[in-house]
N, CA, C and O of each residue as an XYZ file, in Angstrom:
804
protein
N       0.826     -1.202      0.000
C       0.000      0.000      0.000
C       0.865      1.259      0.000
O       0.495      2.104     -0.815
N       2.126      1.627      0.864
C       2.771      2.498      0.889
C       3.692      2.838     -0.833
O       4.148      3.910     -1.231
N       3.695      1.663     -1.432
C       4.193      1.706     -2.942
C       3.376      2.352     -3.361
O       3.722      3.398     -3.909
N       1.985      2.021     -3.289
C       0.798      2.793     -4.358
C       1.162      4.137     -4.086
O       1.444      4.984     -4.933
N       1.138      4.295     -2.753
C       0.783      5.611     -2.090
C       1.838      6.518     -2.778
O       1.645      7.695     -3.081
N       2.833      5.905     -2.959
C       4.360      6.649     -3.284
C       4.266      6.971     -4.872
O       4.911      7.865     -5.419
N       3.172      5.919     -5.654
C       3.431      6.439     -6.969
C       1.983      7.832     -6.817
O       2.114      8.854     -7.491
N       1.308      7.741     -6.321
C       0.533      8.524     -6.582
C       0.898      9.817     -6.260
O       0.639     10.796     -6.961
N       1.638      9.841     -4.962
C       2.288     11.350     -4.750
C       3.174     11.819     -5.965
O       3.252     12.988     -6.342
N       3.832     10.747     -6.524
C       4.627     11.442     -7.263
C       4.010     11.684     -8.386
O       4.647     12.458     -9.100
N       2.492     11.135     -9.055
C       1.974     11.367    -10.049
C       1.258     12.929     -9.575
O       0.860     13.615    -10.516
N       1.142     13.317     -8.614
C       0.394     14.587     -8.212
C       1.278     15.569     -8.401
O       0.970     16.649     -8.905
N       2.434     15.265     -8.012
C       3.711     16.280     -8.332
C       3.636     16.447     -9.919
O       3.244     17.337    -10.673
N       4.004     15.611    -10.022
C       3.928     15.823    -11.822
C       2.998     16.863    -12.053
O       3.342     18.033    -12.219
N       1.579     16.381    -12.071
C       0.694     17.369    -12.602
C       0.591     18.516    -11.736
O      -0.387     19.142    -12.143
N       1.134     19.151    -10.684
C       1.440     19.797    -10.423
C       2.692     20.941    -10.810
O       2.562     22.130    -11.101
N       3.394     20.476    -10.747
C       4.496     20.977    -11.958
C       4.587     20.802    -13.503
O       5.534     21.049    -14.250
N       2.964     20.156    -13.870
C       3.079     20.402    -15.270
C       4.116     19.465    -16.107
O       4.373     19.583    -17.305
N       4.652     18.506    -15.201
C       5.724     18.058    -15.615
C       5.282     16.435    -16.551
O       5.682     15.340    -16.157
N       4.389     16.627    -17.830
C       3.324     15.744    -18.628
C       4.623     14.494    -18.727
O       4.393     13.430    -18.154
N       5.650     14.627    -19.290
C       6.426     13.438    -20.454
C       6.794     12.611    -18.804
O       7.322     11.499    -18.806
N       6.538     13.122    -17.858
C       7.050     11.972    -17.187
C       5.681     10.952    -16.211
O       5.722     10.128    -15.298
N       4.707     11.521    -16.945
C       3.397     11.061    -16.256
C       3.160      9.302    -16.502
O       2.697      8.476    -15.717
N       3.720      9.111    -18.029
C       2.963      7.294    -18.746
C       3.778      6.707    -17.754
O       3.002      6.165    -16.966
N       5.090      6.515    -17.341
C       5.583      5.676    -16.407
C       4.878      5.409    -15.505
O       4.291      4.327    -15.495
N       4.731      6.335    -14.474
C       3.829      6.705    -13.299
C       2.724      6.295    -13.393
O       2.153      5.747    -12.451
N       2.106      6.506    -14.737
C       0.533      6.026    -14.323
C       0.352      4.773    -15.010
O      -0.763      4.303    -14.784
N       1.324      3.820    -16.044
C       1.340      2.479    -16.159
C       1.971      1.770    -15.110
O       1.643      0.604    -14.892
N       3.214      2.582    -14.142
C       3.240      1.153    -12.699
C       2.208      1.366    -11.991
O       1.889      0.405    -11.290
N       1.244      2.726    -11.877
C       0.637      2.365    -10.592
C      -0.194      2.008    -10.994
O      -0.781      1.521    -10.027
N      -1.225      1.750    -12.471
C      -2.030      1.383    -12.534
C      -1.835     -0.616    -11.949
O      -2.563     -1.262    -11.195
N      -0.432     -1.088    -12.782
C       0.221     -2.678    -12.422
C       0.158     -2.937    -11.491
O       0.090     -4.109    -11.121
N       0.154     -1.764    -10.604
C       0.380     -2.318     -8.671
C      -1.138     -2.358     -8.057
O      -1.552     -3.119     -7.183
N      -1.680     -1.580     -8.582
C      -3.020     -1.144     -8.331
C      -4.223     -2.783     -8.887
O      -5.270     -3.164     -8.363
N      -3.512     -3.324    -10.013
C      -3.960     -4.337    -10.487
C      -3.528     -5.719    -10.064
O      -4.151     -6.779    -10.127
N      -2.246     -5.446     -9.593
C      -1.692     -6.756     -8.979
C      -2.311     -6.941     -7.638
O      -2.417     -8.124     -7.316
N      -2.752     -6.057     -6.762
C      -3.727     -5.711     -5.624
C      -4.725     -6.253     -5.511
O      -5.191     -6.647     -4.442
N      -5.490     -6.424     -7.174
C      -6.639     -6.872     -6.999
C      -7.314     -5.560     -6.448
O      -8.387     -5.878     -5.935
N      -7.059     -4.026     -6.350
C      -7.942     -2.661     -5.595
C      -9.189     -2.805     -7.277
O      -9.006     -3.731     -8.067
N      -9.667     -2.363     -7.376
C     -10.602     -1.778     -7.911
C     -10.180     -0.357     -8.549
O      -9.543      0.559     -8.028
N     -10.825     -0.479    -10.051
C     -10.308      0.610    -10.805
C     -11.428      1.801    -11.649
O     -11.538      2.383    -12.727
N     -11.997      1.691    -10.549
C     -13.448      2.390    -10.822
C     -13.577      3.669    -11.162
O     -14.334      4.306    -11.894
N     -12.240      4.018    -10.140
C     -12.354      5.792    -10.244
C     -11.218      5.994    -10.587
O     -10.591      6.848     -9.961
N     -10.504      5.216    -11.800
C      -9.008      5.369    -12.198
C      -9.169      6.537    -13.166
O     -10.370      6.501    -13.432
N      -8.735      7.355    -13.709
C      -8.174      8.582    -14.547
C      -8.147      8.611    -15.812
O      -7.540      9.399    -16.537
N      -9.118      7.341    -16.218
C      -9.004      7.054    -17.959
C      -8.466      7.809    -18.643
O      -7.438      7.684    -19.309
N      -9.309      8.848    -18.478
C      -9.162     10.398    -19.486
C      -7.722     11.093    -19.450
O      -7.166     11.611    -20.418
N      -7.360     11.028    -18.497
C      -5.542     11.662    -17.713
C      -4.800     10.559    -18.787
O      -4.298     10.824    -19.879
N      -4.891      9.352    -18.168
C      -4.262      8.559    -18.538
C      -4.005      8.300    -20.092
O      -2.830      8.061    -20.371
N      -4.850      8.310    -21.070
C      -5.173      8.104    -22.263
C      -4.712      9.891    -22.682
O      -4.615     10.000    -23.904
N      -4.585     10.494    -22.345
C      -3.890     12.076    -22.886
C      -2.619     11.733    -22.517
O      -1.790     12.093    -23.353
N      -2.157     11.158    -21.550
C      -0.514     11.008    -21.430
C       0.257     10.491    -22.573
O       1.288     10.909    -23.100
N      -0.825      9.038    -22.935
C       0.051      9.102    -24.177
C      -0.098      9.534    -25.998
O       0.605      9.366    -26.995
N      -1.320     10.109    -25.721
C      -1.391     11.195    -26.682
C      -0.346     12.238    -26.567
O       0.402     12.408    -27.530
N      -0.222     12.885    -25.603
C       0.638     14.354    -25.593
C       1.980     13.676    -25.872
O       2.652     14.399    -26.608
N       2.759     12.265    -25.463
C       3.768     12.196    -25.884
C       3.917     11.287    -27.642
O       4.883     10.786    -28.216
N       2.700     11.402    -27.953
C       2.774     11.039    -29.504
C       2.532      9.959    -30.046
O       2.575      9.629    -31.231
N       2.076      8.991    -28.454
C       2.445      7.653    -28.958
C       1.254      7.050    -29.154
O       0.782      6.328    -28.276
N       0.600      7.275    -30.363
C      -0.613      7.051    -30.734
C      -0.784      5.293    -30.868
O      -1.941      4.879    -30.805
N       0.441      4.164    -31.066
C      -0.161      3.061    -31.128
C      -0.789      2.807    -29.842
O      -1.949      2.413    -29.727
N       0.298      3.129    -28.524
C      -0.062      2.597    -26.964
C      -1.579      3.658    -26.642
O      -2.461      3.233    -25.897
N      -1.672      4.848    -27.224
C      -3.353      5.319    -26.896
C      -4.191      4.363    -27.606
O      -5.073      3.672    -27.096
N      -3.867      4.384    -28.729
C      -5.323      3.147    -29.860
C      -5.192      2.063    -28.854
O      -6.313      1.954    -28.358
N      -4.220      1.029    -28.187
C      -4.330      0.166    -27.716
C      -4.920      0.046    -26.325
O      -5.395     -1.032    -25.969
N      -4.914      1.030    -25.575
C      -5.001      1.184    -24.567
C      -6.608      1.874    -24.724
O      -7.275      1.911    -23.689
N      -7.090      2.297    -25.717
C      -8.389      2.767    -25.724
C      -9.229      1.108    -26.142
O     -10.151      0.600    -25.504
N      -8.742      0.701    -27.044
C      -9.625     -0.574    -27.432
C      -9.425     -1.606    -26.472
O      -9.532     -2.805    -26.728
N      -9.104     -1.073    -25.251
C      -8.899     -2.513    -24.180
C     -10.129     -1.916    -23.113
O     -10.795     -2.570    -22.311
N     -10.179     -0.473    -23.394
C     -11.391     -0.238    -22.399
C     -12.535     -0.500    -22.591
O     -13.070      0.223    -23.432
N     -13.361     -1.518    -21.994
C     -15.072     -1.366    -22.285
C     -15.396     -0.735    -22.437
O     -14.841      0.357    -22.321
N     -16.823     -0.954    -22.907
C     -17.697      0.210    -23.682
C     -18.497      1.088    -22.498
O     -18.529      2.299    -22.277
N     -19.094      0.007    -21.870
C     -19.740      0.960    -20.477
C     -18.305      2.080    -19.915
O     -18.530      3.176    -19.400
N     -17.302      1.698    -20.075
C     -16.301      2.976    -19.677
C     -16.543      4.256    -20.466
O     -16.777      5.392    -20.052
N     -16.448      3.871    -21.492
C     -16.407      4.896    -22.686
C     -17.577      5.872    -22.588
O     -17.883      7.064    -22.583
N     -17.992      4.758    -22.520
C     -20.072      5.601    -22.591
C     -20.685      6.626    -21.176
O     -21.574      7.474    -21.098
N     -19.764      6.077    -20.234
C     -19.654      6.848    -18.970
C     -19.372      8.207    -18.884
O     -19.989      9.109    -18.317
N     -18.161      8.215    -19.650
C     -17.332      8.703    -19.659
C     -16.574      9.932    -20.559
O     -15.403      9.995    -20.934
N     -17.996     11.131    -20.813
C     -17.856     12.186    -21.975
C     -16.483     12.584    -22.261
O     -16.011     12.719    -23.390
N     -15.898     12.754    -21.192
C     -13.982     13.647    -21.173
C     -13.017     12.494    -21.937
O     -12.136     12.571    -22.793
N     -13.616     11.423    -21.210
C     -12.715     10.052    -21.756
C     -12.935      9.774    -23.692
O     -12.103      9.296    -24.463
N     -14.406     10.298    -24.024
C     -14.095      9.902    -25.589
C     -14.101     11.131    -26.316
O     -14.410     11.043    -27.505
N     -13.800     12.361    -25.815
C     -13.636     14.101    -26.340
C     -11.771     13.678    -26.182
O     -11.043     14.128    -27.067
N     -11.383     13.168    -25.499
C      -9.944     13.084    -25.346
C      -9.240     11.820    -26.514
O      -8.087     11.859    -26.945
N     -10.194     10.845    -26.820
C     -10.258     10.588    -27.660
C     -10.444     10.512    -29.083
O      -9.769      9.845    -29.867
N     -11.410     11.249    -29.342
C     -11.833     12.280    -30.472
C     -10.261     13.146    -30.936
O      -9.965     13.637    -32.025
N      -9.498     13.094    -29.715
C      -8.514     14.311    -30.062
C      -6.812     12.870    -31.098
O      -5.927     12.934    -31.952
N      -7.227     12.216    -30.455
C      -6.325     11.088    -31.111
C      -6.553     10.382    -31.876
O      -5.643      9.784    -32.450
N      -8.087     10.143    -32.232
C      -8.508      9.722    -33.707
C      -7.867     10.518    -35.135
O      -7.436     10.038    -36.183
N      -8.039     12.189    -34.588
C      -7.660     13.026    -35.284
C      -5.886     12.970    -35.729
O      -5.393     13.029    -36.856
N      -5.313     12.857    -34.607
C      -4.199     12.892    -34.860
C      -3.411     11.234    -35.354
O      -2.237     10.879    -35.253
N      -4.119     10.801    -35.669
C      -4.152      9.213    -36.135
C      -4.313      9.465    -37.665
O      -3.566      9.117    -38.580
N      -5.682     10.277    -37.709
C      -6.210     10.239    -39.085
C      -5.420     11.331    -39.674
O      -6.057     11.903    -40.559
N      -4.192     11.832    -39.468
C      -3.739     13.198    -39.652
C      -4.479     14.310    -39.601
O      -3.854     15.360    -39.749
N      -5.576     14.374    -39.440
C      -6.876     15.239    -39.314
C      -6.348     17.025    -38.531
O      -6.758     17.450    -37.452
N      -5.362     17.758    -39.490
C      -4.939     18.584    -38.371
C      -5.528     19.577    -37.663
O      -5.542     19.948    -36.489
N      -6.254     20.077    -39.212
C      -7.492     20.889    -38.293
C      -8.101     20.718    -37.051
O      -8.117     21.421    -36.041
N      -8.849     19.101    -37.471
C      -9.538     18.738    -36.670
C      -8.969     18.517    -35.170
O      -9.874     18.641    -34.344
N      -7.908     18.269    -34.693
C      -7.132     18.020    -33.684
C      -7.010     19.380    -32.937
O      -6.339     19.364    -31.904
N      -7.543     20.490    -33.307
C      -7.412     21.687    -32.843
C      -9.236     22.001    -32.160
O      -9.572     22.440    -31.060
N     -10.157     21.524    -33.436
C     -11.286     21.389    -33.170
C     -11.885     20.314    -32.053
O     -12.906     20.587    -31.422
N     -11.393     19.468    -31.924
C     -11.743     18.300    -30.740
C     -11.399     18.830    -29.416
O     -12.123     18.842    -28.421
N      -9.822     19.405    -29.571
C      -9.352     20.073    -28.313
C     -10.327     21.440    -27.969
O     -10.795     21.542    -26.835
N     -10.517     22.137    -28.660
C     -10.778     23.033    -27.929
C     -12.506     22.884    -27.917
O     -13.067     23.573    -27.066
N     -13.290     22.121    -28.710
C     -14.674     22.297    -28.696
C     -15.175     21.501    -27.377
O     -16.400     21.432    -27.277
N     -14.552     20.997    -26.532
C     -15.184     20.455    -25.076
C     -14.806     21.611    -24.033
O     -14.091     22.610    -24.118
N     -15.431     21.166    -23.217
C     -15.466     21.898    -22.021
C     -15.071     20.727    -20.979
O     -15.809     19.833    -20.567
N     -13.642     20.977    -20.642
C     -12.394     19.693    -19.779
C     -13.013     20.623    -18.582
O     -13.388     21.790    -18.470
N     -12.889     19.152    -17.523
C     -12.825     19.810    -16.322
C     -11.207     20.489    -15.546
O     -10.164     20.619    -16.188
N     -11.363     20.818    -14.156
C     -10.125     21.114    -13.596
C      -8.571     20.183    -13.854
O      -7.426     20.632    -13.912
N      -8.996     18.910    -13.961
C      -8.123     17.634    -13.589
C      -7.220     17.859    -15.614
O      -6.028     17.765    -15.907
N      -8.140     18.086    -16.320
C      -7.371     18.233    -17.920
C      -7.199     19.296    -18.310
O      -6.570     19.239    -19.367
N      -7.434     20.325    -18.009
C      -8.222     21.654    -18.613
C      -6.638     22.300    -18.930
O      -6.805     22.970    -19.949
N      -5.451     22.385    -18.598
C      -4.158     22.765    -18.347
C      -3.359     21.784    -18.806
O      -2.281     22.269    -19.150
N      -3.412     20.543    -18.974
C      -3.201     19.068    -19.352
C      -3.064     19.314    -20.713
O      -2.061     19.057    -21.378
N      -4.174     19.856    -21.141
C      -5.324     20.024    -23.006
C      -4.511     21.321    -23.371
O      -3.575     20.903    -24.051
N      -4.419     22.496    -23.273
C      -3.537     23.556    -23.046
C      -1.847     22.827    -23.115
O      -1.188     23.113    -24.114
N      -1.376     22.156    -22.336
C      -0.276     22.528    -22.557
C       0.277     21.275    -24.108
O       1.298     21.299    -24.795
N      -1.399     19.967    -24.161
C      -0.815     19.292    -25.581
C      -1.074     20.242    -26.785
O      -0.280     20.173    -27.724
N      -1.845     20.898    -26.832
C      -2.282     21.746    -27.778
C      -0.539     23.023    -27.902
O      -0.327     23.523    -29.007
N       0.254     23.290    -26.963
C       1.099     23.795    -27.420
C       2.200     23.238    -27.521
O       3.087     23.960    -27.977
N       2.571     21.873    -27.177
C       3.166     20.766    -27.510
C       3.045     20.382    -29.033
O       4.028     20.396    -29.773
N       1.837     20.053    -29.439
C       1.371     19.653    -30.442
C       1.952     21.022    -31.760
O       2.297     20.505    -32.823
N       2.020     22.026    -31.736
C       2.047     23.209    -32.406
C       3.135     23.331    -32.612
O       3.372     23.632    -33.782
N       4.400     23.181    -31.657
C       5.105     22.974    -32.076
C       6.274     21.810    -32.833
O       7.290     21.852    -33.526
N       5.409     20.832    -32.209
C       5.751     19.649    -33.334
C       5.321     19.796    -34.774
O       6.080     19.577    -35.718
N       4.039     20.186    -34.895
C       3.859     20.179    -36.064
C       4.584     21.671    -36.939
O       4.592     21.774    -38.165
N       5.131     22.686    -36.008
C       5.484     23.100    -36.515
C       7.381     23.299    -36.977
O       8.048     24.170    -37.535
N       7.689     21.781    -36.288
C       8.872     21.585    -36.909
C       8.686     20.538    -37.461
O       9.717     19.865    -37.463
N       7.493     19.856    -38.149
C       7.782     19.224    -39.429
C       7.638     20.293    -40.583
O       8.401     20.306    -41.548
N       6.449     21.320    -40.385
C       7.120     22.330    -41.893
C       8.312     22.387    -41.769
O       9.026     21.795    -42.578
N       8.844     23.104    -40.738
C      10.226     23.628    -41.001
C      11.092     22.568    -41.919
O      11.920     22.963    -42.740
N      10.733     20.827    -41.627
C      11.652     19.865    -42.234
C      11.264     19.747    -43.763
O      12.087     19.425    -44.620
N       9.609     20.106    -44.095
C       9.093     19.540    -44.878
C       8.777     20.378    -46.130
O       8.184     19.819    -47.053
N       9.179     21.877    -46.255
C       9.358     23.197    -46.852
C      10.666     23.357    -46.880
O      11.461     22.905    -46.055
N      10.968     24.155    -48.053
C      11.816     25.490    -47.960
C      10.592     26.992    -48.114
O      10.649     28.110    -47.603
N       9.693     26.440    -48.931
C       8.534     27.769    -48.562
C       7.203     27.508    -48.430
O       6.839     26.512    -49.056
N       6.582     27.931    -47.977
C       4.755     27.474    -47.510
C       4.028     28.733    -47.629
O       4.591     29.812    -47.444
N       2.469     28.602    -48.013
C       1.544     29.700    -48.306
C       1.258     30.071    -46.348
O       1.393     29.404    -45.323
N       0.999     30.905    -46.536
C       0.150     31.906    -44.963
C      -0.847     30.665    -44.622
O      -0.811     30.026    -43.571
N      -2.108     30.350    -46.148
C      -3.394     29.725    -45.639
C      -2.609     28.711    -45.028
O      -2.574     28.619    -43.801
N      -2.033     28.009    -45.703
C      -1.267     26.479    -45.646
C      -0.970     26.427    -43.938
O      -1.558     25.577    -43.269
N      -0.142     27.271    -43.377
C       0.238     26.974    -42.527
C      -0.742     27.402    -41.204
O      -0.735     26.988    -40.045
N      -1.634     28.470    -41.928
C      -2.645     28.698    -40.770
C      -3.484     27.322    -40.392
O      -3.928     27.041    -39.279
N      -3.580     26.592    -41.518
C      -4.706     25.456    -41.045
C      -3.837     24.063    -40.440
O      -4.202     23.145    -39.706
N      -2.809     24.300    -40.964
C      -1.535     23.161    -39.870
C      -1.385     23.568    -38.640
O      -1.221     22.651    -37.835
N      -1.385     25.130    -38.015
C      -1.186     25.377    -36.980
C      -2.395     25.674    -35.884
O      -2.474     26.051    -34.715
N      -3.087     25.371    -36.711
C      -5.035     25.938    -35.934
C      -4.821     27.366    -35.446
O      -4.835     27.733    -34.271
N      -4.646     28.013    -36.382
C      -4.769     29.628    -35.914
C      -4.952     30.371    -37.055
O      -4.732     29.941    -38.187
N      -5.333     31.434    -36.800
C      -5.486     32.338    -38.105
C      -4.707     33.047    -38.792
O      -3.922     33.615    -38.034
N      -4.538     33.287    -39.797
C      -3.881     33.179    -40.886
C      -2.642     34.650    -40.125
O      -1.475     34.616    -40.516
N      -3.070     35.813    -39.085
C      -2.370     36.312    -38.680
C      -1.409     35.931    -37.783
O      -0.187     35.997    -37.908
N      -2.158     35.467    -36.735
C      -1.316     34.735    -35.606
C      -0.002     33.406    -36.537
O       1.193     33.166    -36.365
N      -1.077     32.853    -37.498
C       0.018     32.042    -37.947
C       1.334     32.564    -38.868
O       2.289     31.881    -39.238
N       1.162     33.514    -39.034
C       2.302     34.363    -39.577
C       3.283     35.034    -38.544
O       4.502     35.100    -38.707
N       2.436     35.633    -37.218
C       3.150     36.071    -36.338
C       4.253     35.294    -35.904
O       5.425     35.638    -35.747
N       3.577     33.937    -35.692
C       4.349     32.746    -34.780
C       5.436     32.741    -35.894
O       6.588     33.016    -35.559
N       5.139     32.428    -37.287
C       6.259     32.465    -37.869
C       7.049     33.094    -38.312
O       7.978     32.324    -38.557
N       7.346     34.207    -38.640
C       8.277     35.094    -38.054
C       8.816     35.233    -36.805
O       9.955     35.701    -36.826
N       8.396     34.993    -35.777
C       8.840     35.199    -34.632
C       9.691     33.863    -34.521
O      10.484     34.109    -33.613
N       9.856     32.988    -34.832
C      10.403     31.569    -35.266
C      11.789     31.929    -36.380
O      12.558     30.984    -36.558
N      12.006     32.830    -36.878
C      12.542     33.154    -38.049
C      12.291     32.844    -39.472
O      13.179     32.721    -40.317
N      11.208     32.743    -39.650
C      10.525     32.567    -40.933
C      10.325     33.608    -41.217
O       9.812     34.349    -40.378
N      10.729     34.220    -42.848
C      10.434     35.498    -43.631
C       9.114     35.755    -44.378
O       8.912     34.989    -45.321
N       8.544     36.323    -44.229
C       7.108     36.961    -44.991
C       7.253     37.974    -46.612
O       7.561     39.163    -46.693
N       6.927     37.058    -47.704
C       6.931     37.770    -48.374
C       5.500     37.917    -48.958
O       4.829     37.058    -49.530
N       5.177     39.257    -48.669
C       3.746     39.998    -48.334
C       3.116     40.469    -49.450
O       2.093     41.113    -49.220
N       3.586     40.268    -51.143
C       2.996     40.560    -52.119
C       2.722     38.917    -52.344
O       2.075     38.757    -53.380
N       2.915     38.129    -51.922
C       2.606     36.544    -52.413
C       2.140     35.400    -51.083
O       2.010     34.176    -51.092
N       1.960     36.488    -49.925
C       1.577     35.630    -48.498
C       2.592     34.521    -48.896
O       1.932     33.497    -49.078
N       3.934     34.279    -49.112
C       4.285     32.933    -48.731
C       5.381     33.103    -47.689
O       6.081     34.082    -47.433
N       5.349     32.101    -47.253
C       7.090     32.355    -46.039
C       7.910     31.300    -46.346
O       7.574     30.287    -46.959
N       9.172     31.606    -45.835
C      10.267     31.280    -46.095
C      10.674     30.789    -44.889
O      10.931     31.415    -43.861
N      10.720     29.405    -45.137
C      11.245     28.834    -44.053
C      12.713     28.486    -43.801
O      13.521     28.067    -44.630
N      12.997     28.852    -41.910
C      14.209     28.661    -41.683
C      14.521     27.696    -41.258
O      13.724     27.257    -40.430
N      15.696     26.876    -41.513
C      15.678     25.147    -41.043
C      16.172     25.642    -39.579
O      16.720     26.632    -39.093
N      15.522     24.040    -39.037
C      15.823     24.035    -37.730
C      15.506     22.425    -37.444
O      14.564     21.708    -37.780
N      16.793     22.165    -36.624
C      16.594     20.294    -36.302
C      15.614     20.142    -35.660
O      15.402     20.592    -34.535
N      14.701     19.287    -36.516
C      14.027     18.498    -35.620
C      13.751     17.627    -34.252
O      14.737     16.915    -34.066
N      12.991     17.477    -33.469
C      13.041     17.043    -32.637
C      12.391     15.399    -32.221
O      11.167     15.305    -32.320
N      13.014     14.372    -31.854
C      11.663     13.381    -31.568
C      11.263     13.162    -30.062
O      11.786     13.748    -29.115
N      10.285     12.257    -29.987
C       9.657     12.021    -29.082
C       9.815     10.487    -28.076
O       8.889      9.725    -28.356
N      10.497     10.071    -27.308
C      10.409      8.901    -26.151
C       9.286      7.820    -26.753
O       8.229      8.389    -27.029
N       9.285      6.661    -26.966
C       8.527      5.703    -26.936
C       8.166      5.075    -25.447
O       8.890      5.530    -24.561
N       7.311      4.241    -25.071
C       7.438      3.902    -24.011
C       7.987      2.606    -24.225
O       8.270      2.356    -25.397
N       8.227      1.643    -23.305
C       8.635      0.776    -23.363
C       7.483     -0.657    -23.783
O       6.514     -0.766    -23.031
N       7.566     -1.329    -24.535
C       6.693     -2.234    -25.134
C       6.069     -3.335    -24.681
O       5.001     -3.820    -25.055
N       7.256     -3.904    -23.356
C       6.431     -5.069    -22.710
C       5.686     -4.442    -21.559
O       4.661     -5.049    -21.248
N       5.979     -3.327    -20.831
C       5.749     -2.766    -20.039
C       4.143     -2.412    -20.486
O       3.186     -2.573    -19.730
N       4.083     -2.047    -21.472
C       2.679     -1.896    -22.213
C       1.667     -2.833    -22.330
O       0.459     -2.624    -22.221
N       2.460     -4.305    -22.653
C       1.656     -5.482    -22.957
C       1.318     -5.698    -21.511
O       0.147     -5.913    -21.201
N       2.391     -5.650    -20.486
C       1.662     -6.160    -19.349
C       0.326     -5.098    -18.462
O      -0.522     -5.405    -17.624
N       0.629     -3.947    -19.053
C      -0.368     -2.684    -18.380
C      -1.756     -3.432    -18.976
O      -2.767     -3.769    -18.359
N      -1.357     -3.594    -20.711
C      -3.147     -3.723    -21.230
C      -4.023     -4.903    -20.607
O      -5.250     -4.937    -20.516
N      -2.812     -6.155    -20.074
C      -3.651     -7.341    -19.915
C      -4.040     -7.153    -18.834
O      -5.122     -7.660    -18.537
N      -3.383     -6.432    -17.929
C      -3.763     -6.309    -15.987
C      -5.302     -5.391    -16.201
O      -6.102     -5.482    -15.271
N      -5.745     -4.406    -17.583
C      -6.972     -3.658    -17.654
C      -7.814     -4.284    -18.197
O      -8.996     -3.983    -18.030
N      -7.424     -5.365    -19.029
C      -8.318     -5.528    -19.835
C      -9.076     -7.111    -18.277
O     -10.266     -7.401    -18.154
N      -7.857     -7.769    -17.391
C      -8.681     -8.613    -16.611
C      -9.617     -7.709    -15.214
O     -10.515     -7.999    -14.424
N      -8.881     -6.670    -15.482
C      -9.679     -5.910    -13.957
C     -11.554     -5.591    -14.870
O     -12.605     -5.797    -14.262
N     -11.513     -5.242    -15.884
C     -12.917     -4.787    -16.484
C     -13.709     -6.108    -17.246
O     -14.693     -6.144    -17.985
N     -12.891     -7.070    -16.758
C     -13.978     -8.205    -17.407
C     -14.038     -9.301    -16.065
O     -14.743    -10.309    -16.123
């Protein structure tokens, strides 16, 4: 019990300090310990949990980890499939839409800052694949990659060092290395899904 207790403080810290990329560890052992317990997972964090590994990108372990949850979860559970909605999108490359899912719910306290900080996570990932994937891009182009309007999305880019040339709205992009993203670890995964998928059946 004092193990649980110990991951959960430290999962509170986290979201307390905002500190997201180190949350999937934390909340795949304690969910394992929590399951090896035999406790009950009634009032577990679906929604938290299933954005953790959205915000760090890792869309196979969210798809997997969503299709292991029952349906009575889902159906319960409005935040849990609006948070979902947000990783279909980013599955389906849907970029717009990934801007539209995020911001068209109303998150409670527990995501609401969570959703906020993937949404500027997300912006700038996607906005260092233009940088990889251009030497020049239209204003519209990049306003609808970045979910903002065609000003703001010019602002950001310039302020990035991208040049505006203003008789042809196109910019000029400045290279800059890319960045990637942590996988989680794979068996660690297989054993999280089977400990959820026996606690809900």
């Amino acid at each position: 019990m004092a193990h649980i207790l110990s991951y959960l403080s430290a999962v509170q810290a986290a979201l307390s300090d905002k500190s997201y990329s180190s949350l999937a560890p934390l909340y795949d052992d304690l969910l394992l310990q929590t399951a090896s317990r035999g406790a009950t997972t009634d009032e577990w964090p679906y929604a938290v949990h299933l954005l953790v590994h959205i915000y760090l990108n890792d869309l196979n372990n969210a798809r997997f980890f969503w299709k292991l949850l029952p349906q009575e979860v889902k159906d319960a559970r409005p935040e849990l499939a609006a948070v979902w909605r947000v990783g279909q999108c980013l599955w389906n490359r849907d970029y717009a839409g990934v801007y539209t899912a995020a911001q068209g719910f109303e998150w409670g306290p527990d995501l609401a800052e969570f959703i906020t900080a993937f949404l500027e996570s997300y912006r700038k990932r996607i906005f260092q694949l233009l940088t990889s994937a251009y030497s020049t891009i239209s204003v519209p182009d990049v306003a609808h990659f970045m979910g903002m309007s065609e000003e703001d999305a010019t602002n950001y880019a310039v302020e990035n060092g991208w040049s505006l040339d203003t008789s042809t709205k196109m910019l000029t992009v400045k290279k800059a290395k890319a960045q990637t993203n942590q996988m989680l670890d794979a068996s660690k995964l297989q054993r999280l899904t089977e400990c959820v998928f026996h606690l809900e059946h």
